[in-house]
């Protein structure tokens, strides 16, 4: 097997070299956070902790956690460690319940992120001369621009087509001879399906060789489905906007876990209940501490993603730890077409609408793309309305939910008491995708 490296010196660091640089960077990062971010200054004081108390990488466990809510509560700029004059980019995650989380990047942050993305595209096999069709969304979401900068850095020709417009995707794929496709796994399947319907001979007319997919959970079954339908090699990536965006980790050609770029990002896994570190190989909640981030530095940021870390040797010779695919969420967040959806947001919208009864049920399924259906019980009074009024009522709820979630939702109105209950409680979320992929 052939292994490519963007920054061979760093990517092939020994464990000792990785830990040496992590310690050096962690120590300055902790001091930087305490000096420049009020939240950290106060938390360290409260914990009776000084930056000097961090005497090894293992001491990271002494540092208090950072939660997504910290970012929300400090909306928009109170977690920034640099004045706005030094910020050159602002991204924000899709607003869940309440404020979105905002991330500001300094020029150095963009440079670091670009370096990580260059490694991330090279590691599965991307290189100069590739034609990279970037079908991740451009905009506040970090996927599009992350791949864009990384692709340009390695010398690929980047097509900034963004998501959607599938017939144009296929036309350019054929006419430009795209060799790499980057998007969510479900969208890649949708493209394949669409091409088939249009009568495109994928093997003859499409030159794609590589797919780099992320922003949604995926399985080995889904991977082989994509590989077969597009005739490519498919790789998983992982990232989140709070930690730059895509480019936190990626699979190498061994496809045996995702190498985390540990010289820049320190990963940990803690137990869901006790919040103590778990042993290597054991599942728990993933945390990250970016080690040189300037704009919005974060210490021990809790992702709520469930995964494990594997320090065993990899054939590609990288000693950087491999994280497993994310197997779930510690909270109840759903990822629908790459967008984060919290059942609590749906509840919040429903409960504000007169005529909505006491129970609802969220059903997520996948029919090539994810579908989100909410079954809503109406009140007895509403239930006796004319059919036409009920149809309008249904459409109004769909619009309100779309406004709140930015994802299309199908509403099914049902009679009071129709949603089955066990022990008096209705099952709120049914995710059928796991069974179907
Ligand atoms: Zn490897």
CSV table of C-alpha atoms in Angstrom, one decimal, residues 131-136 157-161 168-170 172-174 176 178-183 191 208:
chain,number,residue,atom,x,y,z
A,131,UNK,CA,-9.4,17.8,-9.3
A,132,UNK,CA,-11.3,18.2,-6.0
A,133,UNK,CA,-15.0,18.7,-6.3
A,134,UNK,CA,-16.0,20.2,-3.0
A,135,UNK,CA,-19.6,19.6,-2.4
A,136,UNK,CA,-19.5,20.5,1.3
A,157,UNK,CA,-7.7,22.2,-8.5
A,158,UNK,CA,-10.6,22.9,-6.2
A,159,UNK,CA,-14.2,23.2,-7.7
A,160,UNK,CA,-16.1,25.3,-5.1
A,161,UNK,CA,-19.5,23.9,-6.1
A,168,UNK,CA,-24.6,20.3,-12.3
A,169,UNK,CA,-22.5,18.2,-9.9
A,170,UNK,CA,-22.7,15.3,-12.3
A,172,UNK,CA,-18.9,19.0,-13.9
A,173,UNK,CA,-17.8,15.7,-12.6
A,174,UNK,CA,-17.9,14.3,-16.2
A,176,UNK,CA,-13.9,18.5,-15.6
A,178,UNK,CA,-13.1,15.4,-11.0
A,179,UNK,CA,-10.9,12.9,-9.2
A,180,UNK,CA,-11.9,13.6,-5.5
A,181,UNK,CA,-15.3,14.2,-4.1
A,182,UNK,CA,-15.8,15.8,-0.7
A,183,UNK,CA,-19.2,16.0,0.9
A,191,UNK,CA,-25.3,11.9,-6.3
A,208,UNK,CA,-13.6,9.9,-9.4
